[in-house]
Amino acid sequence: MSVGSSGTVPVLVLKEGTGRTTGREAQRNNIMAAKIVAETVKTTLGPRGMDKMLVSSIGDVAITNDGATIMKELDVQHPAAKMLVEVAKAQDNEVGDGTTTAVVLAGELLAKAESLLERNIHPTVIIDGYKKASEKAQDVLDSLAIPVTMNDDRRLMEVAITSMGSKGITVAKEHFAKLAVEAVRQVAEEKDGKIKADIDLIKVLKKHGKSLEETELVKGMVIDKEIASPQMPKIIDGAKIALLNAKLEIKKTEFDAKINIESPEQMKLFLDEEERMLREMVDKIIEVGANVVLCEKGIDDVAVHFLAKRGIMAVKSLSSSDMEKLARATGGKVMASIKDLTADVLGKAKRVEEVKIGDDKLVYVRECKNPKAVTVVIRGGTDHVIDEAERSLHDGLSVVRNAIEDGKIVAGGGAPEAEVAAQLRDYAVMVGGREQLAVEAFADAVEAIPLTLAENSGLDPIDIMVALRSKHEKAENKHQGIEVFSGEIKDMLELKVVEPLRVKLQVVKSATEAANMILKIDDLIASKGGGKMPPMPQGMPPGAGGMGGMGGMGGMPPY
């Protein structure tokens, strides 16, 4: 890149071949790329949204309408488009649901900002307006919240069913919702007067076969391993479980050592001593009253033989995360040494059994007393069905956790968005000046959520929005939303369509932050060889090429 007036020698500032786009063109290109990403997931929104088939570079196929999964699988090249992918990731990590909504809202905020930029409104004014609108929107959402408690079965089930209603497991959504509520409630604990539910303590295991309806919640753990020896009992009732993070093997010396054995008698003594040491370990396990041994490390074959002879079940080579969950589930402690094993550190379960599912053998630790870690075993006809069921269950677990931890829910079906938009338009008048236009643009962008729900359901979006706006002019209709199956405007609380407040708040926060960050950029500089920007997709307006191009999106057709 060079600068210089006519008749002078150009001065090289940046390396030759560096690409640069500035000002309005840079903003237009960034907005265009972000809008394309938003358009990609827009059709998946709501219970009547469509699915995407994603084919990876190695030929793996995923069929889903989960926004987080779609964004993860898309091989997005454009830096501004990558920001929307980050929005989806942040939304999924923080609240576990609402990823599609967040991306669609970010895309709409940028689309509305583009028309304001064309009216010569400075990006900083738009950003300030969006910040004020975002804060007001969060206040409005908070005022719309309805309290919910951990013991409110009905409301928690409604939250889970609403989340899963838009996923690919609608046939079994009630069953999965029940499992999600039970599982989250089981792992929830009260700390400092607040309820905390760590859904990482809910292990999800996928096994091919049977149907979605036969997915089960095990109040304990399921270990994807088989028993160490066929001679061991397959079922232990009234299990007392020793959890070991120590090898049931003879320790090797930490330095090189040689033992000179000169006669068969010495060899026999050596082997007898090894056997005696292993027998001592097994005797210690029996002495403390354990009848099940779950070991993170290896177990010597001789030790396995002794355990089997004494009627003790053993499983070896467990993962550290499984051991942690087993301790939470059984109430036992993981011991690093067999010498430290005592009766009071043993875990307890009503039954431990080996179960054969298809070609696999699993060990079920069932009916633990008040377990703080549980397992959901997902069954389904095909791998694609099981994978989508796992994604749906993750969303269900997340929303139930959010509702239990915060104790607040809001209506779904586009009702809170319609109410936020209505109140933002009143608020815009109070803001005044050019920022008023940005606040109004924010209100229009928020309304894109119910508008998209209507479009994806095959309804007339204009008629629906007119009806929805007229309902929200009256204060008593603040929970009125779109009943997507009949196309009518109804009270969403009566229809049991509810969502956690935390999801809605996070959608507004992350979408606003991403839109404001993209709006702030007015210069794109790409170093030579530093990830050459691909050409703009087909159908883009002239002048939107160069730096602002959007990359090939993981096997997606050109736009």
Coordinates of C-alpha atoms in Angstrom, one line a residue:
M1 CA 0.0 0.0 0.0
S2 CA 1.4 3.4 -0.9
V3 CA 0.5 7.1 -0.6
G4 CA 1.7 10.0 -2.6
S5 CA 0.5 12.9 -4.8
S6 CA 1.0 13.2 -8.5
G7 CA 4.6 13.8 -9.5
T8 CA 6.0 12.5 -6.1
V9 CA 7.4 9.1 -5.3
P10 CA 4.8 7.0 -3.5
V11 CA 5.6 6.2 0.1
L12 CA 5.1 2.5 1.1
V13 CA 3.3 2.3 4.5
L14 CA 2.0 -1.2 4.5
K15 CA 3.5 -4.3 2.9
E16 CA 2.8 -4.6 -0.9
G17 CA -0.3 -6.7 -1.5
T18 CA -2.1 -5.7 1.7
G19 CA -5.8 -5.3 1.2
R20 CA -7.7 -2.4 2.8
T21 CA -11.3 -1.4 2.8
T22 CA -12.3 1.7 4.7
G23 CA -15.3 3.8 5.8
R24 CA -18.8 3.1 4.6
E25 CA -17.7 0.2 2.3
A26 CA -16.0 -1.6 5.2
Q27 CA -19.2 -1.2 7.4
R28 CA -21.4 -2.4 4.5
N29 CA -19.3 -5.5 3.9
N30 CA -19.2 -6.4 7.6
I31 CA -23.0 -6.0 8.0
M32 CA -23.6 -8.0 4.8
A33 CA -21.5 -10.9 6.1
A34 CA -23.2 -10.9 9.5
K35 CA -26.7 -10.7 7.8
I36 CA -25.9 -13.8 5.7
V37 CA -25.0 -15.8 8.8
A38 CA -28.2 -14.7 10.5
E39 CA -30.2 -15.7 7.4
T40 CA -28.7 -19.1 7.4
V41 CA -30.2 -20.0 10.8
K42 CA -33.3 -17.8 10.6
T43 CA -35.5 -20.6 9.1
T44 CA -34.8 -22.9 12.0
L45 CA -36.5 -20.7 14.6
G46 CA -39.6 -21.9 16.5
P47 CA -41.5 -25.1 16.8
R48 CA -42.3 -25.1 13.0
G49 CA -38.8 -24.2 11.9
M50 CA -36.9 -26.2 9.3
D51 CA -33.8 -28.4 9.8
K52 CA -30.4 -28.1 8.2
M53 CA -28.3 -31.0 6.8
L54 CA -24.7 -30.3 7.5
V55 CA -22.0 -32.3 5.8
S56 CA -18.5 -32.1 7.1
S57 CA -15.3 -32.2 5.0
I58 CA -14.9 -35.9 5.9
G59 CA -18.5 -36.7 5.0
D60 CA -20.1 -36.8 8.5
V61 CA -23.7 -35.8 8.3
A62 CA -25.6 -33.9 11.0
I63 CA -29.3 -33.1 10.7
T64 CA -30.4 -30.4 13.2
N65 CA -32.2 -27.2 13.8
D66 CA -30.1 -26.4 16.9
G67 CA -28.5 -22.9 16.3
A68 CA -25.3 -23.7 18.3
T69 CA -24.6 -26.9 16.3
I70 CA -25.2 -25.2 13.0
M71 CA -22.9 -22.3 13.8
K72 CA -20.3 -24.7 15.1
E73 CA -20.3 -26.8 11.9
L74 CA -20.2 -23.8 9.5
D75 CA -16.7 -23.1 8.2
V76 CA -17.1 -19.4 8.3
Q77 CA -14.2 -17.3 6.9
H78 CA -15.3 -13.7 7.1
P79 CA -14.1 -12.1 10.4
A80 CA -17.3 -10.2 11.0
A81 CA -19.4 -13.4 10.4
K82 CA -17.1 -15.2 12.9
M83 CA -18.3 -12.7 15.5
L84 CA -21.9 -14.0 15.1
V85 CA -20.5 -17.6 15.5
E86 CA -19.0 -16.4 18.8
V87 CA -22.4 -14.9 19.8
A88 CA -23.9 -18.4 19.4
K89 CA -21.1 -20.1 21.3
A90 CA -21.4 -17.5 24.2
Q91 CA -25.2 -18.0 24.3
D92 CA -24.8 -21.8 24.4
N93 CA -22.1 -21.8 27.1
E94 CA -23.9 -19.2 29.3
V95 CA -27.5 -20.3 29.2
G96 CA -27.7 -23.4 26.9
D97 CA -30.6 -22.2 24.7
G98 CA -31.7 -19.2 22.6
T99 CA -28.7 -19.4 20.2
T100 CA -30.8 -19.0 17.0
T101 CA -32.7 -16.1 18.6
A102 CA -29.4 -14.3 19.5
V103 CA -27.9 -14.7 16.0
V104 CA -31.1 -13.6 14.3
L105 CA -31.4 -10.5 16.6
A106 CA -27.8 -9.5 16.0
G107 CA -28.3 -9.8 12.2
E108 CA -31.5 -7.7 12.5
L109 CA -29.8 -5.0 14.6
L110 CA -27.1 -4.7 12.0
A111 CA -29.7 -4.6 9.2
K112 CA -31.6 -1.7 10.9
A113 CA -28.3 0.1 11.6
E114 CA -27.4 -0.1 7.9
S115 CA -30.5 1.9 7.0
L116 CA -29.6 4.5 9.7
L117 CA -26.0 4.7 8.3
E118 CA -27.4 5.5 4.9
R119 CA -29.3 8.4 6.4
N120 CA -25.9 9.7 7.6
I121 CA -26.4 8.9 11.2
H122 CA -22.9 8.4 12.8
P123 CA -22.2 4.8 14.1
T124 CA -21.3 6.1 17.5
V125 CA -24.8 7.6 17.8
I126 CA -26.4 4.3 16.8
I127 CA -24.2 2.4 19.3
D128 CA -25.2 4.7 22.1
G129 CA -28.9 4.4 21.2
Y130 CA -28.5 0.6 21.0
K131 CA -26.9 0.5 24.5
K132 CA -29.8 2.5 26.0
A133 CA -32.3 0.4 24.2
S134 CA -30.6 -2.8 25.4
E135 CA -30.7 -1.7 29.1
K136 CA -34.3 -0.6 28.8
A137 CA -35.2 -4.0 27.1
Q138 CA -33.6 -5.9 30.0
D139 CA -35.6 -3.8 32.5
V140 CA -38.8 -4.6 30.6
L141 CA -38.1 -8.3 30.5
D142 CA -37.4 -8.3 34.2
S143 CA -40.7 -6.6 34.8
L144 CA -42.5 -9.3 32.7
A145 CA -41.0 -12.2 34.8
I146 CA -43.1 -14.6 36.7
P147 CA -41.7 -16.4 39.8
V148 CA -41.1 -20.1 39.8
T149 CA -39.8 -22.5 42.5
M150 CA -37.8 -25.7 42.4
N151 CA -40.9 -27.7 43.5
D152 CA -43.2 -26.2 40.9
D153 CA -43.4 -29.3 38.7
R154 CA -45.9 -27.9 36.3
R155 CA -44.0 -24.8 35.4
L156 CA -40.7 -26.5 35.1
M157 CA -42.2 -29.1 32.8
E158 CA -43.7 -26.3 30.7
V159 CA -40.2 -24.6 30.4
A160 CA -38.6 -27.9 29.3
I161 CA -41.4 -28.8 26.8
T162 CA -41.2 -25.2 25.3
S163 CA -37.5 -25.6 24.8
M164 CA -37.8 -29.1 23.2
G165 CA -40.9 -28.3 21.2
S166 CA -38.7 -26.7 18.5
K167 CA -36.3 -29.6 18.3
G168 CA -36.4 -32.9 16.4
I169 CA -37.7 -35.0 19.3
T170 CA -41.3 -33.6 19.5
V171 CA -42.7 -37.1 19.6
A172 CA -41.0 -37.7 23.0
K173 CA -40.8 -34.2 24.3
E174 CA -43.0 -34.8 27.4
H175 CA -40.9 -37.8 28.4
F176 CA -37.6 -35.9 27.9
A177 CA -39.0 -32.9 29.7
K178 CA -39.9 -35.1 32.7
L179 CA -36.4 -36.6 32.7
A180 CA -34.8 -33.1 32.5
V181 CA -36.8 -31.8 35.4
E182 CA -36.0 -34.8 37.6
A183 CA -32.3 -34.9 36.7
V184 CA -31.7 -31.1 37.4
R185 CA -33.7 -31.2 40.6
Q186 CA -31.7 -34.2 41.8
V187 CA -28.3 -32.5 41.3
A188 CA -29.5 -29.1 42.6
E189 CA -27.9 -27.9 45.9
E190 CA -28.5 -24.9 48.1
K191 CA -25.3 -22.8 48.7
D192 CA -25.3 -19.5 50.7
G193 CA -29.1 -19.3 50.4
K194 CA -29.1 -19.7 46.6
I195 CA -29.9 -22.8 44.6
K196 CA -27.2 -24.0 42.3
A197 CA -27.6 -26.9 39.8
D198 CA -24.4 -28.0 37.9
I199 CA -25.7 -29.9 34.8
D200 CA -22.2 -31.2 34.2
L201 CA -23.0 -33.7 37.0
I202 CA -25.7 -35.2 34.7
K203 CA -23.9 -37.7 32.6
V204 CA -25.5 -38.3 29.2
L205 CA -24.9 -41.7 27.6
K206 CA -26.0 -42.5 24.0
K207 CA -26.9 -46.1 23.1
H208 CA -28.2 -47.2 19.7
G209 CA -31.5 -49.2 19.7
K210 CA -35.0 -49.2 21.0
S211 CA -36.9 -45.9 20.9
L212 CA -36.7 -42.4 22.3
E213 CA -39.5 -43.2 24.7
E214 CA -37.3 -45.8 26.3
T215 CA -34.6 -43.2 27.3
E216 CA -34.2 -43.6 31.1
L217 CA -32.9 -41.6 34.0
V218 CA -30.7 -43.7 36.4
K219 CA -30.5 -42.3 39.9
G220 CA -26.8 -43.2 40.1
M221 CA -24.2 -43.8 37.4
V222 CA -23.8 -45.8 34.3
I223 CA -20.3 -46.8 33.4
D224 CA -19.5 -47.6 29.8
K225 CA -17.2 -50.5 30.9
E226 CA -17.7 -54.2 31.6
I227 CA -16.8 -56.2 34.7
A228 CA -13.2 -57.1 35.0
S229 CA -13.8 -60.9 34.9
P230 CA -16.6 -63.2 33.8
Q231 CA -16.2 -65.2 37.1
M232 CA -17.4 -62.1 39.1
P233 CA -21.1 -61.8 40.1
K234 CA -23.1 -59.8 37.6
I235 CA -25.5 -58.3 40.2
I236 CA -24.7 -57.0 43.7
D237 CA -27.6 -56.0 45.9
G238 CA -27.0 -53.6 48.8
A239 CA -23.7 -52.5 47.2
K240 CA -20.9 -51.1 49.3
I241 CA -18.5 -49.5 46.8
A242 CA -14.8 -48.9 47.2
L243 CA -13.7 -46.0 44.9
L244 CA -10.0 -46.3 44.3
N245 CA -7.5 -44.1 42.5
A246 CA -4.8 -46.6 43.2
K247 CA -3.5 -49.6 41.2
L248 CA -4.3 -53.0 42.5
E249 CA -0.9 -54.1 41.2
I250 CA 2.6 -54.5 42.6
K251 CA 4.4 -51.2 42.5
K252 CA 7.4 -51.1 40.2
T253 CA 10.5 -49.5 41.7
E254 CA 11.2 -45.9 40.6
F255 CA 14.8 -46.8 39.8
D256 CA 16.3 -49.5 37.6
A257 CA 16.8 -52.6 39.7
K258 CA 18.1 -56.1 39.0
I259 CA 17.1 -59.2 41.0
N260 CA 19.4 -62.2 40.6
I261 CA 17.4 -65.4 40.9
E262 CA 19.7 -68.5 41.0
S263 CA 17.3 -71.3 41.7
P264 CA 13.6 -72.4 41.1
E265 CA 13.0 -72.1 44.9
Q266 CA 14.0 -68.4 44.8
M267 CA 11.7 -67.9 41.8
K268 CA 8.8 -69.5 43.7
L269 CA 9.5 -67.3 46.7
F270 CA 9.5 -64.2 44.6
L271 CA 6.2 -65.1 42.9
D272 CA 4.7 -66.2 46.3
E273 CA 5.6 -62.8 47.7
E274 CA 3.9 -60.9 44.9
E275 CA 0.8 -63.1 45.4
R276 CA 0.9 -62.4 49.1
M277 CA 1.0 -58.7 48.6
L278 CA -1.9 -58.8 46.2
R279 CA -3.9 -61.0 48.6
E280 CA -3.2 -58.5 51.3
M281 CA -4.8 -55.7 49.2
V282 CA -7.8 -57.9 48.5
D283 CA -8.1 -58.8 52.2
K284 CA -8.1 -55.1 53.1
I285 CA -11.0 -54.5 50.7
I286 CA -12.9 -57.4 52.3
E287 CA -12.1 -56.2 55.8
V288 CA -13.8 -52.8 55.3
G289 CA -16.9 -54.6 54.0
A290 CA -16.7 -53.6 50.3
N291 CA -18.4 -55.8 47.8
V292 CA -17.9 -53.7 44.7
V293 CA -14.5 -52.2 43.6
L294 CA -14.4 -49.3 41.0
C295 CA -10.9 -48.5 40.2
E296 CA -9.5 -45.6 38.1
K297 CA -6.2 -47.5 37.5
G298 CA -5.4 -51.0 36.5
I299 CA -6.1 -54.3 38.5
D300 CA -3.6 -57.1 38.3
D301 CA -5.0 -60.4 36.9
V302 CA -4.1 -62.3 40.1
A303 CA -6.0 -59.6 42.1
V304 CA -9.0 -60.0 39.8
H305 CA -8.9 -63.8 40.5
F306 CA -8.8 -63.2 44.3
L307 CA -11.7 -60.7 44.1
A308 CA -13.8 -63.1 41.9
K309 CA -13.2 -65.9 44.4
R310 CA -14.5 -63.7 47.2
G311 CA -17.6 -62.7 45.2
I312 CA -16.6 -59.1 44.7
M313 CA -17.4 -57.2 41.5
A314 CA -14.7 -55.0 40.1
V315 CA -14.4 -52.5 37.2
K316 CA -11.1 -51.1 36.2
S317 CA -9.7 -48.2 34.1
L318 CA -12.6 -45.7 34.8
S319 CA -12.2 -42.1 33.7
S320 CA -11.5 -39.5 36.4
S321 CA -14.7 -37.6 35.5
D322 CA -16.7 -40.8 36.1
M323 CA -14.9 -41.4 39.4
E324 CA -15.8 -37.8 40.5
K325 CA -19.5 -38.3 39.6
L326 CA -19.5 -41.8 41.3
A327 CA -18.3 -40.1 44.5
R328 CA -21.2 -37.5 44.2
A329 CA -23.7 -40.2 43.4
T330 CA -22.8 -42.9 46.0
G331 CA -21.7 -40.6 48.8
G332 CA -18.3 -42.3 48.9
K333 CA -14.8 -40.9 48.7
V334 CA -12.2 -41.7 46.1
M335 CA -9.1 -43.1 47.9
A336 CA -5.6 -42.7 46.6
S337 CA -4.3 -45.7 48.7
I338 CA -5.8 -49.0 49.7
K339 CA -4.2 -48.6 53.2
D340 CA -6.4 -45.6 53.8
L341 CA -9.6 -47.5 53.0
T342 CA -12.2 -47.6 55.8
A343 CA -15.8 -48.5 56.1
D344 CA -17.0 -44.9 56.3
V345 CA -15.5 -43.9 52.9
L346 CA -17.4 -46.5 51.0
G347 CA -20.2 -45.5 48.6
K348 CA -23.6 -47.1 48.8
A349 CA -26.1 -48.1 46.1
K350 CA -29.2 -50.4 46.2
R351 CA -27.9 -52.4 43.2
V352 CA -24.9 -52.6 41.0
E353 CA -25.4 -54.7 37.9
E354 CA -23.9 -55.4 34.4
V355 CA -26.4 -54.8 31.6
K356 CA -26.0 -55.8 28.0
I357 CA -27.2 -53.3 25.5
G358 CA -26.7 -54.5 21.9
D359 CA -23.1 -55.5 21.6
D360 CA -22.0 -53.4 24.6
K361 CA -21.9 -54.2 28.3
L362 CA -22.5 -51.4 30.8
V363 CA -22.3 -51.3 34.6
Y364 CA -25.3 -49.7 36.2
V365 CA -25.0 -48.2 39.7
R366 CA -28.7 -47.9 40.6
E367 CA -30.8 -46.3 43.3
C368 CA -28.2 -44.4 45.2
K369 CA -29.4 -42.6 48.3
N370 CA -30.0 -38.9 47.3
P371 CA -27.4 -38.9 44.5
K372 CA -25.8 -35.6 43.5
A373 CA -24.8 -37.0 40.1
V374 CA -27.1 -38.9 37.8
T375 CA -27.1 -40.5 34.3
V376 CA -29.5 -40.2 31.4
V377 CA -29.2 -43.2 28.9
I378 CA -30.6 -42.0 25.6
R379 CA -32.0 -44.7 23.3
G380 CA -33.1 -44.2 19.7
G381 CA -33.6 -45.9 16.3
T382 CA -30.7 -44.2 14.4
D383 CA -27.5 -42.3 15.3
H384 CA -29.0 -39.1 13.8
V385 CA -32.0 -39.4 16.1
I386 CA -29.9 -40.0 19.2
D387 CA -27.5 -37.1 18.4
E388 CA -30.5 -34.7 17.9
A389 CA -32.1 -36.1 21.1
E390 CA -28.8 -35.3 23.0
R391 CA -28.8 -31.7 21.7
S392 CA -32.5 -31.3 22.7
L393 CA -31.8 -32.8 26.2
H394 CA -28.9 -30.4 26.7
D395 CA -31.3 -27.5 25.9
G396 CA -33.9 -28.9 28.2
L397 CA -31.5 -29.4 31.1
S398 CA -30.1 -25.9 30.6
V399 CA -33.5 -24.1 30.7
V400 CA -34.7 -26.1 33.7
R401 CA -31.4 -25.2 35.5
N402 CA -31.9 -21.5 34.5
A403 CA -35.4 -21.5 35.8
I404 CA -34.5 -23.2 39.1
E405 CA -31.4 -21.0 39.8
D406 CA -33.1 -17.6 38.9
G407 CA -36.6 -18.5 40.0
K408 CA -38.0 -16.4 37.1
I409 CA -39.6 -17.2 33.8
V410 CA -41.3 -15.3 31.0
A411 CA -43.9 -16.1 28.4
G412 CA -42.7 -17.4 25.0
G413 CA -44.2 -17.3 21.5
G414 CA -42.8 -13.8 20.7
A415 CA -44.8 -12.2 23.6
P416 CA -41.9 -10.7 25.5
E417 CA -40.3 -9.4 22.3
A418 CA -43.6 -7.7 21.3
E419 CA -43.9 -6.1 24.7
V420 CA -40.3 -4.9 24.7
A421 CA -40.8 -3.4 21.2
A422 CA -44.0 -1.6 22.3
Q423 CA -42.3 -0.1 25.5
L424 CA -39.1 0.8 23.6
R425 CA -41.1 2.9 21.1
D426 CA -42.5 4.9 24.1
Y427 CA -39.1 5.1 25.6
A428 CA -37.6 6.4 22.3
V429 CA -39.7 9.6 22.5
M430 CA -38.2 10.3 25.9
V431 CA -34.6 9.7 24.6
G432 CA -35.1 12.2 21.8
G433 CA -32.5 13.4 19.3
R434 CA -30.8 11.1 16.8
E435 CA -30.5 8.4 19.4
Q436 CA -34.3 8.1 19.3
L437 CA -34.0 6.7 15.8
A438 CA -31.5 4.1 17.0
V439 CA -33.9 3.1 19.9
E440 CA -36.8 2.7 17.4
A441 CA -34.5 0.7 15.1
F442 CA -33.8 -1.6 18.1
A443 CA -37.5 -2.0 18.7
D444 CA -38.0 -3.0 15.0
A445 CA -35.1 -5.5 15.3
V446 CA -36.6 -7.1 18.4
E447 CA -39.9 -7.5 16.6
A448 CA -38.1 -9.7 14.0
I449 CA -38.3 -12.6 16.4
P450 CA -42.2 -12.9 16.4
L451 CA -42.1 -12.0 12.7
T452 CA -39.7 -14.9 12.0
L453 CA -41.9 -17.3 14.1
A454 CA -44.9 -16.3 11.9
E455 CA -42.9 -16.7 8.6
N456 CA -41.5 -20.1 9.6
S457 CA -45.0 -21.3 10.5
G458 CA -46.4 -20.4 7.1
L459 CA -48.5 -17.5 8.4
D460 CA -48.9 -14.1 7.0
P461 CA -46.3 -12.0 8.9
I462 CA -47.9 -8.6 8.3
D463 CA -51.3 -9.7 9.5
I464 CA -49.8 -11.4 12.6
M465 CA -47.7 -8.4 13.5
V466 CA -50.6 -6.0 13.1
A467 CA -52.7 -8.2 15.4
L468 CA -49.8 -8.7 17.9
R469 CA -49.1 -4.9 18.1
S470 CA -52.7 -4.0 18.7
K471 CA -53.0 -6.6 21.5
H472 CA -49.8 -5.2 23.2
E473 CA -51.3 -1.7 23.2
K474 CA -53.2 -2.7 26.3
A475 CA -51.3 -3.4 29.5
E476 CA -53.3 -6.5 30.4
N477 CA -52.2 -8.3 27.2
K478 CA -48.4 -8.3 27.9
H479 CA -48.3 -12.1 27.7
Q480 CA -50.0 -12.4 24.3
G481 CA -48.0 -14.1 21.7
I482 CA -48.3 -16.2 18.5
E483 CA -49.9 -19.6 18.6
V484 CA -48.0 -20.9 15.6
F485 CA -50.3 -23.9 14.9
S486 CA -53.5 -22.0 14.6
G487 CA -52.1 -18.6 13.6
E488 CA -54.0 -16.8 16.4
I489 CA -52.7 -14.3 19.1
K490 CA -53.3 -15.9 22.5
D491 CA -52.1 -15.7 26.1
M492 CA -48.9 -17.8 26.1
L493 CA -49.1 -18.5 29.9
E494 CA -52.5 -20.2 29.3
L495 CA -50.9 -22.2 26.4
K496 CA -48.0 -23.2 28.8
V497 CA -45.4 -21.7 26.5
V498 CA -42.8 -20.3 28.9
E499 CA -39.0 -19.7 28.8
P500 CA -36.4 -18.8 31.5
L501 CA -35.8 -15.1 31.9
R502 CA -32.0 -15.7 31.8
V503 CA -32.2 -16.9 28.2
K504 CA -34.0 -13.7 27.0
L505 CA -31.7 -11.4 28.9
Q506 CA -28.6 -13.1 27.5
V507 CA -30.0 -12.9 24.0
V508 CA -30.4 -9.1 24.3
K509 CA -26.9 -8.7 25.9
S510 CA -24.9 -10.8 23.5
A511 CA -26.7 -9.7 20.3
T512 CA -26.3 -6.0 21.2
E513 CA -22.6 -6.4 22.1
A514 CA -21.8 -8.2 18.8
A515 CA -23.8 -5.6 16.7
N516 CA -22.1 -2.7 18.4
M517 CA -18.6 -4.2 18.0
I518 CA -19.2 -4.7 14.2
L519 CA -20.7 -1.2 13.9
K520 CA -17.5 0.3 15.4
I521 CA -15.3 -1.1 12.7
D522 CA -14.5 1.4 9.9
D523 CA -11.3 0.0 8.5
L524 CA -10.4 -3.5 7.4
I525 CA -6.7 -4.3 6.8
A526 CA -5.7 -7.8 5.6
S527 CA -2.0 -8.5 5.5
K528 CA -0.6 -10.2 2.5
G529 CA -0.8 -14.0 2.9
G530 CA -2.6 -13.5 6.3
G531 CA -5.7 -15.4 5.4
K532 CA -6.7 -14.1 2.0
M533 CA -10.4 -13.1 2.1
P534 CA -12.5 -15.1 -0.3
P535 CA -14.8 -13.4 -2.9
M536 CA -18.2 -12.1 -1.9
P537 CA -21.1 -14.6 -2.4
Q538 CA -23.2 -14.4 -5.5
G539 CA -26.0 -11.9 -5.5
M540 CA -24.2 -9.3 -3.3
P541 CA -24.5 -5.6 -4.2
P542 CA -21.7 -4.0 -6.3
G543 CA -19.0 -2.5 -4.2
A544 CA -19.5 -5.2 -1.5
G545 CA -16.5 -7.3 -2.6
G546 CA -12.9 -7.3 -1.7
M547 CA -12.1 -7.5 2.0
G548 CA -15.7 -7.9 3.0
G549 CA -16.2 -11.3 1.3
M550 CA -17.8 -14.1 3.2
G551 CA -16.1 -17.4 3.1
G552 CA -17.3 -20.7 1.8
M553 CA -19.5 -22.0 4.6
G554 CA -18.8 -25.7 5.1
G555 CA -20.4 -27.1 2.0
M556 CA -23.2 -24.6 1.9
P557 CA -24.4 -23.5 -1.5
P558 CA -23.5 -20.0 -2.7
Y559 CA -26.0 -17.2 -1.8

